PDB file of C-alpha atoms in Angstrom:
ATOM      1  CA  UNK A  15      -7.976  15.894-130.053  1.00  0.00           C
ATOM      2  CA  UNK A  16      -6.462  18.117-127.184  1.00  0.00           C
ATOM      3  CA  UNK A  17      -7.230  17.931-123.598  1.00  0.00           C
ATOM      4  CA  UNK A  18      -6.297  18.699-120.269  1.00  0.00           C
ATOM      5  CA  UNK A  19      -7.145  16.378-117.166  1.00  0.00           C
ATOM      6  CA  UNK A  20      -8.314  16.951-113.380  1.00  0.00           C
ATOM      7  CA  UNK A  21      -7.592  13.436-111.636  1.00  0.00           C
ATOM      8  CA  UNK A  22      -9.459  13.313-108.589  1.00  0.00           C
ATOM      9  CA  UNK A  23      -8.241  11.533-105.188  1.00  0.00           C
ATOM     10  CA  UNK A  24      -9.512   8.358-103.701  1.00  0.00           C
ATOM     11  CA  UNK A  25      -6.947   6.068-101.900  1.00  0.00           C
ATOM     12  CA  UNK A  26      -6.634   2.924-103.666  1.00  0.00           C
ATOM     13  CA  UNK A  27      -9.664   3.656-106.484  1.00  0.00           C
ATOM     14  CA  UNK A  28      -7.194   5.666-107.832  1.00  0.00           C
ATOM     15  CA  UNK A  29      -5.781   3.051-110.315  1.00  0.00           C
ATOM     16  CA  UNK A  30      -8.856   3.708-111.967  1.00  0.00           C
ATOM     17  CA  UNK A  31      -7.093   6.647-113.519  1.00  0.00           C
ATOM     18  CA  UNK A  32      -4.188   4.216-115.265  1.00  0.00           C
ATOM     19  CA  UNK A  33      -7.359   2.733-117.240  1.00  0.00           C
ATOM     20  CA  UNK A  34      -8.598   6.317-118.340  1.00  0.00           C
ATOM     21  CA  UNK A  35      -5.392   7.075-119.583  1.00  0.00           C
ATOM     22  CA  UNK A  36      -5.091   3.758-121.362  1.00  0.00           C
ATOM     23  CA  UNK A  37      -8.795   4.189-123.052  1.00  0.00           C
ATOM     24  CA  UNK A  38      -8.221   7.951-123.593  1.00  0.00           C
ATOM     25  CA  UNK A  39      -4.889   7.470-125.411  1.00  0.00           C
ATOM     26  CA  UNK A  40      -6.496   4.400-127.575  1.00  0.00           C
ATOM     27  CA  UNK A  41      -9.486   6.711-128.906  1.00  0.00           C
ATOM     28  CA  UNK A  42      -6.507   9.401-129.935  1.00  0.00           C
ATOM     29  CA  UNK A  43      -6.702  12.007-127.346  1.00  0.00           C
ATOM     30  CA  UNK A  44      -3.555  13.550-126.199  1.00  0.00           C
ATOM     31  CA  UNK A  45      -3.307  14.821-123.145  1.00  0.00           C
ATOM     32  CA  UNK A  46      -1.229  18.089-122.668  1.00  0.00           C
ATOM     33  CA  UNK A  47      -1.204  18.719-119.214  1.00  0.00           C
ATOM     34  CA  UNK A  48      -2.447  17.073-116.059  1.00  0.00           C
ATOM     35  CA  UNK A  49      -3.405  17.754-112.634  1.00  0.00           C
ATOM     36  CA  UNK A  50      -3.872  16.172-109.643  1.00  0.00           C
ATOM     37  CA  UNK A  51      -4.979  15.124-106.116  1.00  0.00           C
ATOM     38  CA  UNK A  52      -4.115  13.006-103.738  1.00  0.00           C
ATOM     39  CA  UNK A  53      -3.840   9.566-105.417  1.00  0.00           C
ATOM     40  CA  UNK A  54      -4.288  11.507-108.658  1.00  0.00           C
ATOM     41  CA  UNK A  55      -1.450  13.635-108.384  1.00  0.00           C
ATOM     42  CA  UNK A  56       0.632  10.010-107.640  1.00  0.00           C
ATOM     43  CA  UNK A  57      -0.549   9.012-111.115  1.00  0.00           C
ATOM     44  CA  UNK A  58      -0.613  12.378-112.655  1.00  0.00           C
ATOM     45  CA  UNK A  59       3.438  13.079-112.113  1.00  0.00           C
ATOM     46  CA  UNK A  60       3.935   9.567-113.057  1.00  0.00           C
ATOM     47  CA  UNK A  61       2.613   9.834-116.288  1.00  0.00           C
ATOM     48  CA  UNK A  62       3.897  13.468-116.704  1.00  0.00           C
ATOM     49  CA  UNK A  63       7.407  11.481-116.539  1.00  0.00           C
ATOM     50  CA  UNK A  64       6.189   9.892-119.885  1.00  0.00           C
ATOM     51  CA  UNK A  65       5.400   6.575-118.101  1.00  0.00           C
ATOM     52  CA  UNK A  66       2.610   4.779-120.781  1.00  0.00           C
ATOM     53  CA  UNK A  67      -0.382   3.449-119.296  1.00  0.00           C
ATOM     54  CA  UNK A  68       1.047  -0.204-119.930  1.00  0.00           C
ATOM     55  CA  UNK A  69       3.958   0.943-118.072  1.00  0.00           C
ATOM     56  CA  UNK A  70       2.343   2.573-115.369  1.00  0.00           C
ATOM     57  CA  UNK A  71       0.231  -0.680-115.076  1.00  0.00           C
ATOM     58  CA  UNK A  72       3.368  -2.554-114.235  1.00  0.00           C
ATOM     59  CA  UNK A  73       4.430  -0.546-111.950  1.00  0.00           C
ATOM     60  CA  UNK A  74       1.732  -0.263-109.540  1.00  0.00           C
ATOM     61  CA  UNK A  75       1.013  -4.013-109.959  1.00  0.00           C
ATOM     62  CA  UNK A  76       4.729  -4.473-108.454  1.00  0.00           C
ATOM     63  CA  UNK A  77       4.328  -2.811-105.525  1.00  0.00           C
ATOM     64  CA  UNK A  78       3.297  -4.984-102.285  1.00  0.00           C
ATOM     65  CA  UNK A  79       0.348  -2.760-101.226  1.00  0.00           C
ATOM     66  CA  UNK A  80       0.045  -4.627 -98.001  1.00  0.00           C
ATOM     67  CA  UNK A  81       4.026  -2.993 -96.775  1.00  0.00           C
ATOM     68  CA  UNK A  82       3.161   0.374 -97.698  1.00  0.00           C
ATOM     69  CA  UNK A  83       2.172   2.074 -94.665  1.00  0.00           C
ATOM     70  CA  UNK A  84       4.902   1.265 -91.868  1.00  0.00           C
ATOM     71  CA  UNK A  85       6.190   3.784 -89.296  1.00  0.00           C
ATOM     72  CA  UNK A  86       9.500   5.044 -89.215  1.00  0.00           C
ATOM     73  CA  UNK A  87      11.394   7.772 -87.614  1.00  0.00           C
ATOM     74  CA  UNK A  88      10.350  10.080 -90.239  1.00  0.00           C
ATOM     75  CA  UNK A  89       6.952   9.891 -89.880  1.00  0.00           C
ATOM     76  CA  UNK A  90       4.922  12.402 -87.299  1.00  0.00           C
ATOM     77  CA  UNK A  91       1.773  12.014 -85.756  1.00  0.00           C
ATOM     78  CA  UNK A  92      -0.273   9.723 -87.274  1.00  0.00           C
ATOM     79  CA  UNK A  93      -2.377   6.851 -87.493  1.00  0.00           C
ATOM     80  CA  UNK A  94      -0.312   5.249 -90.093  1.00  0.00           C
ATOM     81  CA  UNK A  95       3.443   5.851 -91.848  1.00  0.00           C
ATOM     82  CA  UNK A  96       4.787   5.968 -95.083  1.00  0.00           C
ATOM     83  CA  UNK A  97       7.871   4.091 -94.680  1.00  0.00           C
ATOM     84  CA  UNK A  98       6.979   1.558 -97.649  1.00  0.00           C
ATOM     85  CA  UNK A  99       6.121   4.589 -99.701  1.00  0.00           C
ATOM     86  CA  UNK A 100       9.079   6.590 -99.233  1.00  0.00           C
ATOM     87  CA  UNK A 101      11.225   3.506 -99.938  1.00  0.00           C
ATOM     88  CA  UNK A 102       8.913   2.553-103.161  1.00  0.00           C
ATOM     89  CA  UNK A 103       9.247   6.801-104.197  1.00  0.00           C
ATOM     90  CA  UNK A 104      13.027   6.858-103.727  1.00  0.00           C
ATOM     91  CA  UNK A 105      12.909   3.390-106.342  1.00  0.00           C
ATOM     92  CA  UNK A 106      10.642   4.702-108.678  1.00  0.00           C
ATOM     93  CA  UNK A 107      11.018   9.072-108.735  1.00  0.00           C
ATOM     94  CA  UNK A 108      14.280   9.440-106.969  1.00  0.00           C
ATOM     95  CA  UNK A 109      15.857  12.176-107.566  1.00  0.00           C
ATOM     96  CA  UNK A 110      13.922  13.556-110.204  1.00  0.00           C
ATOM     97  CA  UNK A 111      12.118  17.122-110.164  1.00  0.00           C
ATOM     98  CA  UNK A 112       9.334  18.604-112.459  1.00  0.00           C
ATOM     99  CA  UNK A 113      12.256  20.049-114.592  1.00  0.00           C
ATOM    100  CA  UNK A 114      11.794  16.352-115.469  1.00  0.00           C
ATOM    101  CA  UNK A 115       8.827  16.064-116.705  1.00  0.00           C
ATOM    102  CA  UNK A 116       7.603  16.051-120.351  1.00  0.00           C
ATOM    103  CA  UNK A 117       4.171  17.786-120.006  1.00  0.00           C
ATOM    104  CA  UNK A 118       2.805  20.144-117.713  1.00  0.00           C
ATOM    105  CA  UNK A 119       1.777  19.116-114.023  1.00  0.00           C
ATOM    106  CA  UNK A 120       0.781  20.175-111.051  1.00  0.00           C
ATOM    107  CA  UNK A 121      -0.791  18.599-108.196  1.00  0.00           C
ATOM    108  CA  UNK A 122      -2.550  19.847-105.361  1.00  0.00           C
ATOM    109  CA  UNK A 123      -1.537  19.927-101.129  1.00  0.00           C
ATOM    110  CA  UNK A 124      -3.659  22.052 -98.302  1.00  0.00           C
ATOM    111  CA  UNK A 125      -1.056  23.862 -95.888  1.00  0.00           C
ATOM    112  CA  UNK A 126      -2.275  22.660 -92.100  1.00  0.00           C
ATOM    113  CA  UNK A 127      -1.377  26.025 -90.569  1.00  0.00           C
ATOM    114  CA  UNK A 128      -2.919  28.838 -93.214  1.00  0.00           C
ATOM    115  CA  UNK A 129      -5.683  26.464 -94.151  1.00  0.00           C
ATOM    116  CA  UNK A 130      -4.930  27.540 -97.899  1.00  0.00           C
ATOM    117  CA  UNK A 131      -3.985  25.564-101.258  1.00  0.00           C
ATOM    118  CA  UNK A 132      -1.239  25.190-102.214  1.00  0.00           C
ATOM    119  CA  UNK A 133      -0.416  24.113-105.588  1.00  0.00           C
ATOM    120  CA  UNK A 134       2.563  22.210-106.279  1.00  0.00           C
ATOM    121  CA  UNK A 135       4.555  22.634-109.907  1.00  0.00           C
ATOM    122  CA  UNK A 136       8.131  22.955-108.714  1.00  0.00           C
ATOM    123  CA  UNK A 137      10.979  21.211-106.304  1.00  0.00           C
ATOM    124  CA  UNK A 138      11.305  17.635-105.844  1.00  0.00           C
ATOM    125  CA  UNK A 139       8.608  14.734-107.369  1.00  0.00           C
ATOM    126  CA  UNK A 140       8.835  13.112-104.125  1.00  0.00           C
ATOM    127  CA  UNK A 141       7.842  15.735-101.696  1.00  0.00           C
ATOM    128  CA  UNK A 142       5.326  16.311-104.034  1.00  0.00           C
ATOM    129  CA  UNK A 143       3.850  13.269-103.579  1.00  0.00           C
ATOM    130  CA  UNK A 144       4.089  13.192 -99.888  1.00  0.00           C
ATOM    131  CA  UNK A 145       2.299  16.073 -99.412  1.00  0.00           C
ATOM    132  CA  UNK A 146      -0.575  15.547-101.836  1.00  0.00           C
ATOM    133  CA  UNK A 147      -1.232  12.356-100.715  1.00  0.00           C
ATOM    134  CA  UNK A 148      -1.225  12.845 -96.622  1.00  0.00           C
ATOM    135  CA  UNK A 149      -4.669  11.910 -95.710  1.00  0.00           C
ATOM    136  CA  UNK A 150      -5.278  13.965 -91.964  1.00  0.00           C
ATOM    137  CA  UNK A 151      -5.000  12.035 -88.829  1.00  0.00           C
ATOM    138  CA  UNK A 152      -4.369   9.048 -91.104  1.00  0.00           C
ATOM    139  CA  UNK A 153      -0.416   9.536 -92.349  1.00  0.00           C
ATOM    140  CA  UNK A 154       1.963  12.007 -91.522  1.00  0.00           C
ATOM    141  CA  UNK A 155       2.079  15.875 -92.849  1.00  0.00           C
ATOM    142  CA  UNK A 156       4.698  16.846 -94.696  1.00  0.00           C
ATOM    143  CA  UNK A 157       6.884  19.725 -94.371  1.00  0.00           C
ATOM    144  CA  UNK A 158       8.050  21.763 -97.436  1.00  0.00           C
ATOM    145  CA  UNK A 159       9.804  25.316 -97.270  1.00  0.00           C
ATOM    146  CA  UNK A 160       7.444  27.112 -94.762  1.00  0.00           C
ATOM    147  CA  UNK A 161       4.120  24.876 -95.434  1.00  0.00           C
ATOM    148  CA  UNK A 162       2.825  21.252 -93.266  1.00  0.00           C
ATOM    149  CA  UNK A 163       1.197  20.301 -96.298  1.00  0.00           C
ATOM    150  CA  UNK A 164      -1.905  17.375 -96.206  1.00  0.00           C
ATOM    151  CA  UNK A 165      -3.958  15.961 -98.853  1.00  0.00           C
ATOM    152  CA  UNK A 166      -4.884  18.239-101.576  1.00  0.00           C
ATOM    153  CA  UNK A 167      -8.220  16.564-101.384  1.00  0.00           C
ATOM    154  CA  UNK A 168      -9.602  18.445 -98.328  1.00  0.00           C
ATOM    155  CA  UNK A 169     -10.050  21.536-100.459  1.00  0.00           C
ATOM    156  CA  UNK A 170     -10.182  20.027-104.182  1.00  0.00           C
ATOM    157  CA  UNK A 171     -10.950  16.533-104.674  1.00  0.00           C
ATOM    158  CA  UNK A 172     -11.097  16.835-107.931  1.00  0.00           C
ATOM    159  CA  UNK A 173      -8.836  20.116-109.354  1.00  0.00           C
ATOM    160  CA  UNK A 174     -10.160  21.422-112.537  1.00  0.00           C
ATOM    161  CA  UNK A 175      -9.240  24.874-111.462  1.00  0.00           C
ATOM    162  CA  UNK A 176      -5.725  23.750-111.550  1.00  0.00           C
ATOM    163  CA  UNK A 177      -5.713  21.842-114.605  1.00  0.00           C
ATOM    164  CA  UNK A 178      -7.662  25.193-116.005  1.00  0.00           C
ATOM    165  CA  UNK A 179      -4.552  27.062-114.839  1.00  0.00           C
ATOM    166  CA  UNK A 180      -1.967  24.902-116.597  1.00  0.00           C
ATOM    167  CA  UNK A 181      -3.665  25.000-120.185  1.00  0.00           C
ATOM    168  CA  UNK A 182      -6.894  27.485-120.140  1.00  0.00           C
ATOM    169  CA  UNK A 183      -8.006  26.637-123.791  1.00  0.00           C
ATOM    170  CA  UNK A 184      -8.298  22.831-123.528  1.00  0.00           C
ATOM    171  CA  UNK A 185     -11.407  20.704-122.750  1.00  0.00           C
ATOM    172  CA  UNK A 186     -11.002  19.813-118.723  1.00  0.00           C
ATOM    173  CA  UNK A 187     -11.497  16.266-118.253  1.00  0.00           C
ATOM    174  CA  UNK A 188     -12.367  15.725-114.793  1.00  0.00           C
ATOM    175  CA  UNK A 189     -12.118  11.865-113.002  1.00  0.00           C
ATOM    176  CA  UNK A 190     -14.441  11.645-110.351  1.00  0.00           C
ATOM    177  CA  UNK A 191     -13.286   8.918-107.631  1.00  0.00           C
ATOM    178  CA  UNK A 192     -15.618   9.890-104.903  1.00  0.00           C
ATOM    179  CA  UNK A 193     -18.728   8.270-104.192  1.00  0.00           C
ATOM    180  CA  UNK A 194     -22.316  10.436-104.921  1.00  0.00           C
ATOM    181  CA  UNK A 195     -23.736  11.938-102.236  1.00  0.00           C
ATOM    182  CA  UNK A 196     -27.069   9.552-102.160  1.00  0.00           C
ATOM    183  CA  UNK A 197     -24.825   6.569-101.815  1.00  0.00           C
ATOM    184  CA  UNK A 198     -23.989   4.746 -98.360  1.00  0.00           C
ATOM    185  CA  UNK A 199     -21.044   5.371 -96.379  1.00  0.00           C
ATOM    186  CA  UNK A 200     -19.202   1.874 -96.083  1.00  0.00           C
ATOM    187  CA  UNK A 201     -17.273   1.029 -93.125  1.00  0.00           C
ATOM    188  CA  UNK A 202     -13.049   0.980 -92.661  1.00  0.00           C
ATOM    189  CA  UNK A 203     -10.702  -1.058 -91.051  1.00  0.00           C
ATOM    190  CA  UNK A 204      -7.307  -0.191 -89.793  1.00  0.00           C
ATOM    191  CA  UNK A 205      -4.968  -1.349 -92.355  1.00  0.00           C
ATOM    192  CA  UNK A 206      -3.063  -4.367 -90.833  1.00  0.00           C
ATOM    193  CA  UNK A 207       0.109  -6.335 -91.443  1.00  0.00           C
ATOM    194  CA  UNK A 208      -0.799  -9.581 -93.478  1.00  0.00           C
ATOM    195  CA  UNK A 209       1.456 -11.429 -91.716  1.00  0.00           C
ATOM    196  CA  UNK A 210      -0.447 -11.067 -88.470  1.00  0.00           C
ATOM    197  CA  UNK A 211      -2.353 -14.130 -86.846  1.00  0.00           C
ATOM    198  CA  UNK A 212      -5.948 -14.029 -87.530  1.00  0.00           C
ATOM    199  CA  UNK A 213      -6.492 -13.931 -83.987  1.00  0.00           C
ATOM    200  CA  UNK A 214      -4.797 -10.621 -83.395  1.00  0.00           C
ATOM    201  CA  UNK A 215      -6.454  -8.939 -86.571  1.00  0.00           C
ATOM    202  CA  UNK A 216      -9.817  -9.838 -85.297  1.00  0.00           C
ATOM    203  CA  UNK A 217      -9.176  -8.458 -81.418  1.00  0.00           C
ATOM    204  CA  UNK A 218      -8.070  -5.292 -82.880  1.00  0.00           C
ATOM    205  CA  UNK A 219     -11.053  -4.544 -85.076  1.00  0.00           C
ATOM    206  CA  UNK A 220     -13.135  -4.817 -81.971  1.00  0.00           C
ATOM    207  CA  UNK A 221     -10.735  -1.950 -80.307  1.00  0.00           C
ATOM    208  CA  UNK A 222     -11.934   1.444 -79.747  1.00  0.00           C
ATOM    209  CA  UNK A 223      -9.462   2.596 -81.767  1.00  0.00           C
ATOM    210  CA  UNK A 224     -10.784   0.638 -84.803  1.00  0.00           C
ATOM    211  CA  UNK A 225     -14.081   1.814 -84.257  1.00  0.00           C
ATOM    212  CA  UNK A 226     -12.874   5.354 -83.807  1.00  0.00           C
ATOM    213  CA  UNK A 227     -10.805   4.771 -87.080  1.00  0.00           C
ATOM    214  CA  UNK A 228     -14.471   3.690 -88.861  1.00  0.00           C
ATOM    215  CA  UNK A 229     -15.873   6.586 -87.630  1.00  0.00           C
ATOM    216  CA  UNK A 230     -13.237   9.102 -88.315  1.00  0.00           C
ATOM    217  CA  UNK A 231     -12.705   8.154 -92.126  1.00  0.00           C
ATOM    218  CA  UNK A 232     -16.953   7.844 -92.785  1.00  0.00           C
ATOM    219  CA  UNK A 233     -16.464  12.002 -91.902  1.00  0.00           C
ATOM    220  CA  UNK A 234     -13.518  12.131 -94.075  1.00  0.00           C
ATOM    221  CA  UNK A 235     -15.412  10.125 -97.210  1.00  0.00           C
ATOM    222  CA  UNK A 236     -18.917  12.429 -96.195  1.00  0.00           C
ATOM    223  CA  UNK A 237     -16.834  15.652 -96.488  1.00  0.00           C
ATOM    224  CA  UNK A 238     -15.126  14.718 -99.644  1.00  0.00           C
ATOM    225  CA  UNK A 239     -18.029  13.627-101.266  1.00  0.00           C
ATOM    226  CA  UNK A 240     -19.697  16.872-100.679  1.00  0.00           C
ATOM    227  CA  UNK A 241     -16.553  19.307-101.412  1.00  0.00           C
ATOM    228  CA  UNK A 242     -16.180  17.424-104.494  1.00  0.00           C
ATOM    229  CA  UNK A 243     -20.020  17.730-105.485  1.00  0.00           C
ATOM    230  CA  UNK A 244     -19.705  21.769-104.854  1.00  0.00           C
ATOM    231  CA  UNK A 245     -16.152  21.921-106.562  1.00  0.00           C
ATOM    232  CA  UNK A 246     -17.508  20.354-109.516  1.00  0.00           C
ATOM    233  CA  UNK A 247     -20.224  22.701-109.963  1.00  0.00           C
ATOM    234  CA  UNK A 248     -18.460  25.771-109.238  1.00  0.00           C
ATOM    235  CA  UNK A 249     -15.424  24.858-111.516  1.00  0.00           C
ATOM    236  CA  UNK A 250     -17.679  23.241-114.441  1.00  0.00           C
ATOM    237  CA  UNK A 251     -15.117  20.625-115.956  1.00  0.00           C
ATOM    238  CA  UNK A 252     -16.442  20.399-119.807  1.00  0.00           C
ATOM    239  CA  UNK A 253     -16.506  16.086-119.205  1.00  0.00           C
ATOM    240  CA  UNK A 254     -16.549  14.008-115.869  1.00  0.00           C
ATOM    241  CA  UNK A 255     -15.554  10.370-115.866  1.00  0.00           C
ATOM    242  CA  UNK A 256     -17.198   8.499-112.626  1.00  0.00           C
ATOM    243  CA  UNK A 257     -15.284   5.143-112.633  1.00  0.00           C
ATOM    244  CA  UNK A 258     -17.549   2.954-110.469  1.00  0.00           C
ATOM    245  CA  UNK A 259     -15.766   2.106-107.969  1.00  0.00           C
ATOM    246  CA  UNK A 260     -18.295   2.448-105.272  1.00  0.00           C
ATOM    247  CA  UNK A 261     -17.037  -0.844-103.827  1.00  0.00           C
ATOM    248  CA  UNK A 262     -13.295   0.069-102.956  1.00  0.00           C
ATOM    249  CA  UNK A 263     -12.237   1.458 -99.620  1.00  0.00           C
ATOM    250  CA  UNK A 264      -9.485   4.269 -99.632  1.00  0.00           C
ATOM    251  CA  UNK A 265      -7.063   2.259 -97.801  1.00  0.00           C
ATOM    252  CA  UNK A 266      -8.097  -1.457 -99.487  1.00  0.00           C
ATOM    253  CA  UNK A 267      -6.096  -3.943-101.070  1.00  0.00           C
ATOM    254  CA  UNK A 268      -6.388  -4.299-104.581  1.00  0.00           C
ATOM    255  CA  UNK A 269      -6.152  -6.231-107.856  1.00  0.00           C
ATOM    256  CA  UNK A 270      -4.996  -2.784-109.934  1.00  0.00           C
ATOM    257  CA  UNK A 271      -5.622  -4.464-113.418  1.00  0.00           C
ATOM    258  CA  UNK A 272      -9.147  -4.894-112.116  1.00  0.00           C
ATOM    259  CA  UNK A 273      -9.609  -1.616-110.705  1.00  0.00           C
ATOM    260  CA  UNK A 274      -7.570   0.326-113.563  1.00  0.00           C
ATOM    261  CA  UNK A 275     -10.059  -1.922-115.942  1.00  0.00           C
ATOM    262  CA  UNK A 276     -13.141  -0.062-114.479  1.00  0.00           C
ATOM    263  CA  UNK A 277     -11.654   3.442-115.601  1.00  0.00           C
ATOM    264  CA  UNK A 278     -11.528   2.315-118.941  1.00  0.00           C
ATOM    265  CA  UNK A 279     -14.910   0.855-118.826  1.00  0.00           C
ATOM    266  CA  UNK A 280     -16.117   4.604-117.613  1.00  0.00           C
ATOM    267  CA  UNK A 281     -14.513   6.431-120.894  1.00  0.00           C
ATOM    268  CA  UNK A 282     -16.053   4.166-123.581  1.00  0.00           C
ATOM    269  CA  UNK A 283     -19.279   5.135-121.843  1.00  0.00           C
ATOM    270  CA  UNK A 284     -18.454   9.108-121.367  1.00  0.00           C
ATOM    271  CA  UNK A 285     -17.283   8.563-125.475  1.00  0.00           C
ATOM    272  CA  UNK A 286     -19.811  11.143-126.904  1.00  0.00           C
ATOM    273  CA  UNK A 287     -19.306  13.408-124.448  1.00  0.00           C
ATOM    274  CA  UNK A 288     -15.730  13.995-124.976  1.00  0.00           C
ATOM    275  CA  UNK A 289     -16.198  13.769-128.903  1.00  0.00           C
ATOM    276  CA  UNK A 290     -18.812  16.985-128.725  1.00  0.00           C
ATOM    277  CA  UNK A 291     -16.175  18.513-125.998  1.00  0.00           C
ATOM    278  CA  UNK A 292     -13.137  18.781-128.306  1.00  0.00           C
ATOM    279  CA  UNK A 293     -15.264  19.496-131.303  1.00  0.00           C
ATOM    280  CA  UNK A 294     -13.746  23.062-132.916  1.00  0.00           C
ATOM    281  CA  UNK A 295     -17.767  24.476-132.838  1.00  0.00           C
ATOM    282  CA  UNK A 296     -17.618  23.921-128.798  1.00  0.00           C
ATOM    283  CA  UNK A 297     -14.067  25.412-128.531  1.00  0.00           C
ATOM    284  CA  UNK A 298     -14.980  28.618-130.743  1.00  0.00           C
ATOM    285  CA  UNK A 299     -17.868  28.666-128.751  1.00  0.00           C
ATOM    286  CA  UNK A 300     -16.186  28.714-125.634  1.00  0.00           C
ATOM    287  CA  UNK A 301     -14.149  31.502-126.353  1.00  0.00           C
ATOM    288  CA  UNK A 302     -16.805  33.467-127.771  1.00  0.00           C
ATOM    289  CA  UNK A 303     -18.913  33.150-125.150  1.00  0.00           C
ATOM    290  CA  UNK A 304     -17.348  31.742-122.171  1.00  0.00           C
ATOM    291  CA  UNK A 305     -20.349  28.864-122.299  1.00  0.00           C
ATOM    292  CA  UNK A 306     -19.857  25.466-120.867  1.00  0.00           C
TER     293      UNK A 306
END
């Protein structure tokens, strides 16, 4: 049982995707290829390295979430660096490349001065990274050969084009991290240091800037939501897996065994689905007619 996946972006409800993995690989799917956006393509190179779900699980349960986004002389304009995540990146990928990977990958930027996608399948894993996952305004671009690449997810939340590109005769599993369109838009905070007073945490949440912030990252979450709905029906993924995680902010906190726990809990229910997708009657069908 062959497939291909899409992981879709989504700030920290992106450990969802180490629970698909986990479920998909217990019901005996293997995976060929993967791509990936934003905090998908994070988890799609890692487990293109040939990290296991368990291990993945381990690794992203390690990392202090609340040091991640620190300035540094690297960073450009933005809200918020990516000192802790250059510093966690040169720990975990280092050196490595995709020459060092042990299935196909790709993940997904959006150059800031063409406007255009680029897709990423070469080079360095860590510039990679950088580039898929620079939310706008909120961390730094990132500069590779000619391109100032940010977030894949502006164009392709969710890239099944891309993952249709690396193997065109799989099943395209797409993970859906955005939120439908009929739900509420929650609210954001700036992401703080936890070792600030209370006192100082609350004055700055009543800021303009804070309330700008809110406002700023509702458009982002509307826009994505919407790009995502039309991407999805343009690019027709044969299966979609919606982890609910309607509760977790893009820049929150979290337990990841929880959150990776509610990915799994969205493939047992999406079982049939991908049973009657990587049946051999749909993929002769497919071919023969080009039908979804």
């Amino acid at each position: 049982m062959e497939i291909t996946l899409a992981l879709g972006g989504g700030g920290a409800k992106g450990n969802a995707h180490i629970g698909v993995l986990r479920r998909l690989e217990k019901e005996g799917y293997r995976i060929r290829s993967v791509a990936g956006t934003s905090f998908g393509g994070l988890v799609a190179i890692f487990y293109a390295l040939g990290y296991s779900p368990s291990k993945l699980m381990d690794i992203f349960e390690a990392v202090d979430q609340s040091r991640l986004y620190g300035r540094s002389a690297e960073d450009g304009p933005s809200l918020l660096g990516l000192s802790g995540v250059r510093k966690w990146l040169d720990q975990t990928v280092g050196g490595k490349t995709f020459d060092d990977l042990s299935i196909p990958c790709a993940v997904t930027a959006v150059d800031a001065k063409t406007g255009g996608e680029v897709i990423i399948t070469k080079g360095w894993l860590k510039d990679a990274i950088l580039a898929t996952i620079a939310l706008p305004g909120i961390f730094p671009t990132h500069h590779l050969n000619e391109w100032e690449l940010m977030d894949g997810g502006v164009l392709n939340p969710v890239p099944v084009s891309v993952a249709r590109i690396l193997s065109p005769d799989l099943p395209i599993v797409a993970v859906v991290l955005n939120d439908p369109m009929d739900k509420p838009v929650r609210t954001y905070r700036i992401p703080l240091p936890s070792m600030l007073p209370r006192v100082f945490t609350n004055r700055i949440t009543r800021l303009n800037i804070a309330r700008s912030f809110d406002i700023f990252m509702r458009g982002v979450e509307v826009g994505s939501r919407a790009v995502a709905k039309y991407r999805l029906e343009l690019d027709k993924p044969d299966v979609i897996i919606r982890p609910k995680v309607q509760g977790i902010d893009l820049l929150d906190i979290v337990v990841v065994r929880d959150v990776a726990q509610l990915g799994e809990d969205a493939v047992k229910e999406m079982l049939p689905q991908l049973k009657r997708a990587v049946s051999w009657q749909r993929r002769v069908g497919k071919k023969l007619f080009g039908s979804n």
